[in-house]
Tab-separated table of C-alpha atoms in Angstrom:
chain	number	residue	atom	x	y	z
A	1	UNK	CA	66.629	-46.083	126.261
A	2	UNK	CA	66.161	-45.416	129.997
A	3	UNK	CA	65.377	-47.811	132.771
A	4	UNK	CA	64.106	-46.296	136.322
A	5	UNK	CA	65.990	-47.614	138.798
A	6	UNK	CA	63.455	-47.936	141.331
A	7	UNK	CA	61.158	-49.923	139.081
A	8	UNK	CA	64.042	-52.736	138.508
A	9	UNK	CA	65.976	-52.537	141.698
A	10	UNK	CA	64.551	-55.336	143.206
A	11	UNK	CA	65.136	-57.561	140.027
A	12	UNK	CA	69.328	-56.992	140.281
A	13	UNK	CA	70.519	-60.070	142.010
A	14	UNK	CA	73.440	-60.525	143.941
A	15	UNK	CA	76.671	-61.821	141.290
A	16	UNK	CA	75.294	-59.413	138.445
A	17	UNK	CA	77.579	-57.336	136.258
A	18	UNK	CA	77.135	-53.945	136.431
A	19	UNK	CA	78.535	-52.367	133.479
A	20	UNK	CA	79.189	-48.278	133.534
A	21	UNK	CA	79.060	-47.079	129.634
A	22	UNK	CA	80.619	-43.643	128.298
A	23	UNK	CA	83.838	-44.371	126.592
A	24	UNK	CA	87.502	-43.584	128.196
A	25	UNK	CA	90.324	-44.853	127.686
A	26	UNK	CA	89.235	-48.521	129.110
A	27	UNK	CA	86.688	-48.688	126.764
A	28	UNK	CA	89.163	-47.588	123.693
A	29	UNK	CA	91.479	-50.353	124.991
A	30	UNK	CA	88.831	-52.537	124.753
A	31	UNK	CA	87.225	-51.561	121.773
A	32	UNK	CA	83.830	-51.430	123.201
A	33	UNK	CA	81.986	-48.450	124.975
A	34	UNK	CA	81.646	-50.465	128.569
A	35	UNK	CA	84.432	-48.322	130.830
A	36	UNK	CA	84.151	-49.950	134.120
A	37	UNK	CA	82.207	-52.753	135.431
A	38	UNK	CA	81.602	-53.727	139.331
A	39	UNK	CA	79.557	-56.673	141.347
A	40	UNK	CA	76.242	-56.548	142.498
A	41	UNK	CA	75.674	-57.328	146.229
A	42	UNK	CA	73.084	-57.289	148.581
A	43	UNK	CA	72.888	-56.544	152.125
A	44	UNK	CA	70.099	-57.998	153.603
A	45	UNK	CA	71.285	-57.428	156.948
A	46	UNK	CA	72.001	-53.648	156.561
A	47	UNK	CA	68.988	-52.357	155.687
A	48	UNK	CA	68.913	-54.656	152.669
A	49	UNK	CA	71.201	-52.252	150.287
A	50	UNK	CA	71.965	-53.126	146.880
A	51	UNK	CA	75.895	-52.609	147.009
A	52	UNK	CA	78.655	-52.372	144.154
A	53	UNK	CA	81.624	-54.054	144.807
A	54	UNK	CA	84.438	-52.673	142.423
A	55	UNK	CA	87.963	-51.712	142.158
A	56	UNK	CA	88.410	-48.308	140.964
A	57	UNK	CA	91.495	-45.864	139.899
A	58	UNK	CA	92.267	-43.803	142.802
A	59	UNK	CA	90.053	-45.580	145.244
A	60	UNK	CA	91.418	-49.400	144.621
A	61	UNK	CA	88.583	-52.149	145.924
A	62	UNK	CA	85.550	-51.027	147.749
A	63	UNK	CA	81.794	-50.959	148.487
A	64	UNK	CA	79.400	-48.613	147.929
A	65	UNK	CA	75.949	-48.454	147.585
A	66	UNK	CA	74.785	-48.601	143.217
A	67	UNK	CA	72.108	-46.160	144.005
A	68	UNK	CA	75.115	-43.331	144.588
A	69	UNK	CA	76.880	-44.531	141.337
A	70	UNK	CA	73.587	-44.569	139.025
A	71	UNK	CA	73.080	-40.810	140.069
A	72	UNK	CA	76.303	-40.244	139.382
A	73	UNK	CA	75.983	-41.224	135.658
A	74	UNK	CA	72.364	-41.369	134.815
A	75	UNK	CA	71.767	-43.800	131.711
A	76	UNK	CA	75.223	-44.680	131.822
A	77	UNK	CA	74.698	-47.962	133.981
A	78	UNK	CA	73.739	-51.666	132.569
A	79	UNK	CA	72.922	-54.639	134.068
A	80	UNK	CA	74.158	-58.119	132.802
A	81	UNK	CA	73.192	-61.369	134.060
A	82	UNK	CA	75.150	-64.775	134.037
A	83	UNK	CA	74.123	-67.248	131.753
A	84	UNK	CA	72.736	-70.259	133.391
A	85	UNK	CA	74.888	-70.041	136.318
A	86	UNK	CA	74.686	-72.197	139.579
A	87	UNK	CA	72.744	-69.696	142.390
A	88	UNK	CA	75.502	-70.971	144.848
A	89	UNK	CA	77.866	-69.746	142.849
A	90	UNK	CA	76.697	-66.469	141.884
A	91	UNK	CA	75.830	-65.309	145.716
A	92	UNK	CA	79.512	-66.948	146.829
A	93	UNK	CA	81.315	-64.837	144.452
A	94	UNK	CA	79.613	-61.693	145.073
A	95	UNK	CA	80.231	-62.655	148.654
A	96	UNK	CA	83.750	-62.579	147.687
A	97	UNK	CA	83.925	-59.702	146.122
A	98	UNK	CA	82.374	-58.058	149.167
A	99	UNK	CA	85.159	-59.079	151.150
A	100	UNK	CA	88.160	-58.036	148.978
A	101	UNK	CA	87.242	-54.445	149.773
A	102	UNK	CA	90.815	-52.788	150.839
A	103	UNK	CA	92.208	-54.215	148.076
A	104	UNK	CA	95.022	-52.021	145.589
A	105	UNK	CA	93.641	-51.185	141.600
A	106	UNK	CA	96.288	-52.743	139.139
A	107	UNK	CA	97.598	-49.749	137.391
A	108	UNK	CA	100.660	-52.072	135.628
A	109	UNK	CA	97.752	-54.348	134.506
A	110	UNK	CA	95.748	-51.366	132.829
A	111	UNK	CA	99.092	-50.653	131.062
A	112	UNK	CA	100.022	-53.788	130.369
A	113	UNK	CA	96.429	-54.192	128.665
A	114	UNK	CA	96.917	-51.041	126.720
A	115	UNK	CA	100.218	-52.824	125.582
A	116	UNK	CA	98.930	-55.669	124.361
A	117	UNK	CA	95.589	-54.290	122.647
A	118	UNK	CA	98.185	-52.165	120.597
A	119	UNK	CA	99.830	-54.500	117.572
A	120	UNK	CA	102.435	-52.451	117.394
A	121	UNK	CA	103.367	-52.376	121.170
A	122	UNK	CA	102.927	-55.578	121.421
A	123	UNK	CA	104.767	-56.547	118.724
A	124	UNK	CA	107.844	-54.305	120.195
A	125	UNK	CA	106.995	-55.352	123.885
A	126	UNK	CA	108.092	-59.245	122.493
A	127	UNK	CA	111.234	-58.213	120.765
A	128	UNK	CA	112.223	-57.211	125.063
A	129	UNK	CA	111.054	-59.881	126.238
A	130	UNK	CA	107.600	-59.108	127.222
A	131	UNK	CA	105.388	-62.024	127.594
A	132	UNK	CA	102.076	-62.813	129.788
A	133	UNK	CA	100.441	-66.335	129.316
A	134	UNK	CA	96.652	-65.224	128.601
A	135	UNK	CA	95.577	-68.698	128.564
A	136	UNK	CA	96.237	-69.103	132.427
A	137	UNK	CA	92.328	-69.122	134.081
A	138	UNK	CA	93.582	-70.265	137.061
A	139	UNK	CA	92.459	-67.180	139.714
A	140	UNK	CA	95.069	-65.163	140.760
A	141	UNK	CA	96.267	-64.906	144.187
A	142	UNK	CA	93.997	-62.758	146.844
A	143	UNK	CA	96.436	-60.039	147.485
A	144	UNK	CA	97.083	-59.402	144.042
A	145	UNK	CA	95.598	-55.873	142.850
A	146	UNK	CA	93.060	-56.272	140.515
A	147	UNK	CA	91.360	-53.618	138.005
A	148	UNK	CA	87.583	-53.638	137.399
A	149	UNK	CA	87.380	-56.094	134.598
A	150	UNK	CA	89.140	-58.673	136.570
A	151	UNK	CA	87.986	-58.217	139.797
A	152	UNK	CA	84.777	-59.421	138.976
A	153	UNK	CA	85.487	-62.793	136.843
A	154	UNK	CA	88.302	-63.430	139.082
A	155	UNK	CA	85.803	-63.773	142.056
A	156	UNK	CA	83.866	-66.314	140.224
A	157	UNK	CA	86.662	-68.283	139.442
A	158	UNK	CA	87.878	-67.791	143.206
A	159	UNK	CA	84.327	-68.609	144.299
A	160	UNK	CA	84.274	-72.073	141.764
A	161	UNK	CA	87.346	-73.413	143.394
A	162	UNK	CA	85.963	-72.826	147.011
A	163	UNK	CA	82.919	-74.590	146.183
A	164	UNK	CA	84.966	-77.365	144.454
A	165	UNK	CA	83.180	-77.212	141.445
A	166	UNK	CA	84.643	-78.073	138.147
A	167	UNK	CA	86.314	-74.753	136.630
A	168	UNK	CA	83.457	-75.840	133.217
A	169	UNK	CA	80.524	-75.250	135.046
A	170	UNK	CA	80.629	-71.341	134.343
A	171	UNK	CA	83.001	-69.066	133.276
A	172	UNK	CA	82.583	-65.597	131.411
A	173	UNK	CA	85.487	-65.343	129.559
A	174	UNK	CA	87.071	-68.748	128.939
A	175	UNK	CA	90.593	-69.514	128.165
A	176	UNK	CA	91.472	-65.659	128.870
A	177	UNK	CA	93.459	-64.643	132.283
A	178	UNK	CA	91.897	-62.799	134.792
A	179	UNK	CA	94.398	-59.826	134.370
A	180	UNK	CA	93.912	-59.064	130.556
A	181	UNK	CA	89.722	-59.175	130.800
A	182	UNK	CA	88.197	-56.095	129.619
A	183	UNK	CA	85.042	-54.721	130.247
A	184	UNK	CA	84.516	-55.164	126.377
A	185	UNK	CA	85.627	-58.696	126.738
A	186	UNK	CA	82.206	-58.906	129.710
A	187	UNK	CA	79.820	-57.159	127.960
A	188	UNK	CA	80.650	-59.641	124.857
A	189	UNK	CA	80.624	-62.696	126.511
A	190	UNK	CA	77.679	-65.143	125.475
A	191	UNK	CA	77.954	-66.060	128.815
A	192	UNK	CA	75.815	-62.867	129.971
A	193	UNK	CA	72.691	-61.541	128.952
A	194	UNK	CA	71.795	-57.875	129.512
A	195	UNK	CA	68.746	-57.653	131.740
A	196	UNK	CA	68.499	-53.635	132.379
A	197	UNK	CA	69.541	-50.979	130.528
A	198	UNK	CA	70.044	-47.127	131.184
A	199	UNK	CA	69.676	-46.850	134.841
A	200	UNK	CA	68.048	-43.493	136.231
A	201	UNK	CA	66.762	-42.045	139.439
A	202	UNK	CA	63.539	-40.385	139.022
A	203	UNK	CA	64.477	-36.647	140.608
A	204	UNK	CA	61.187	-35.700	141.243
A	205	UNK	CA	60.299	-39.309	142.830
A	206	UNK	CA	63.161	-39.894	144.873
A	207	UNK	CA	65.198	-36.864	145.690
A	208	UNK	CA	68.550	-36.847	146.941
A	209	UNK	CA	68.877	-39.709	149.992
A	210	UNK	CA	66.111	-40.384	149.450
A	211	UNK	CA	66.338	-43.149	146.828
A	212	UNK	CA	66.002	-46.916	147.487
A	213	UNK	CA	69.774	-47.886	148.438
């Protein structure tokens, strides 16, 4: 199943999950075909783009526009929406995410993931003393690098405590630390519903730059 992005753009609202399918080794750590997810942003004031914020290998935190990333991988790209979820919250922590661009990608973290997915890594990681408290939910600190998977939950959390809401009155992934959230762990979450599916640019309707942004 295909969606045209055109049709549905408009519908994406700022604090969705964006969820990149096709496998990798992400999505074999997290047993679940999702390989990268980002945050849906929009820029009213510049030109009113539809941005992804993400953190990606190679590139670590930035901004680009989703139109550029659905051509890239055409079908590939899902949109999830937060369960009833405060709109104050949802447009703060996309705001945040927005503003972490610059940011490093967690390379450790993916390993350490990897690691722990693994029973039998794990189980030879405790014998040396390897040991990460999942249960923390408290957001980790701003300069931290982040991967995908927890760049996005941790700016809801980040975005909770600024508003000085309660951390129960949304959270994706409860009782799970922002560092060890998959994309698999997301696109699970009964916290999210998907919304969109397949995302495409129509070639012959919107050529190159020439697609909504």
């Amino acid at each position: 199943m295909t969606t045209d992005y055109a049709n549905v753009r408009r519908r994406i609202e700022s604090g969705d999950l964006l969820v990149r399918r096709g496998g990798g080794l992400v999505g074999a750590v997290g047993r679940n075909p999702a390989r990268h997810v980002g945050m849906a942003v929009w820029r009213h004031a510049d030109q009113s783009s539809l941005q992804i914020a993400e953190s990606r290998e190679w590139y670590g935190s930035r901004n680009v526009s989703f139109s550029s990333q659905v051509r890239q991988a055409p079908g590939l790209w899902d949109v999830y929406r937060p369960r009833d979820c405060p709109l104050e919250l949802r447009e703060r922590a996309a705001t945040i995410a927005l503003n972490w661009a610059g940011k490093s990608y967690d390379y450790p973290g993916a390993v350490s993931i990897w690691i722990l997915e693994n029973p039998l890594l794990a189980h030879a990681a405790a014998r040396f003393g390897f040991y990460r408290d999942l249960t923390d939910t408290e957001p980790t600190p701003w300069d931290e690098a982040k991967k995908c998977s927890a760049m996005w939950p941790w700016a809801y959390r980040w975005a909770t405590r600024e508003l000085g809401l309660p951390p129960s009155v949304w959270d994706a992934v409860p009782n799970l630390n922002d560092r060890y959230i998959t994309p698999g762990d997301l696109v699970r979450s009964g916290a999210l519903a998907l919304v969109h599916r397949g995302l495409v640019i129509d070639a012959v309707r919107h050529p190159r730059g020439k697609e909504p942004r």
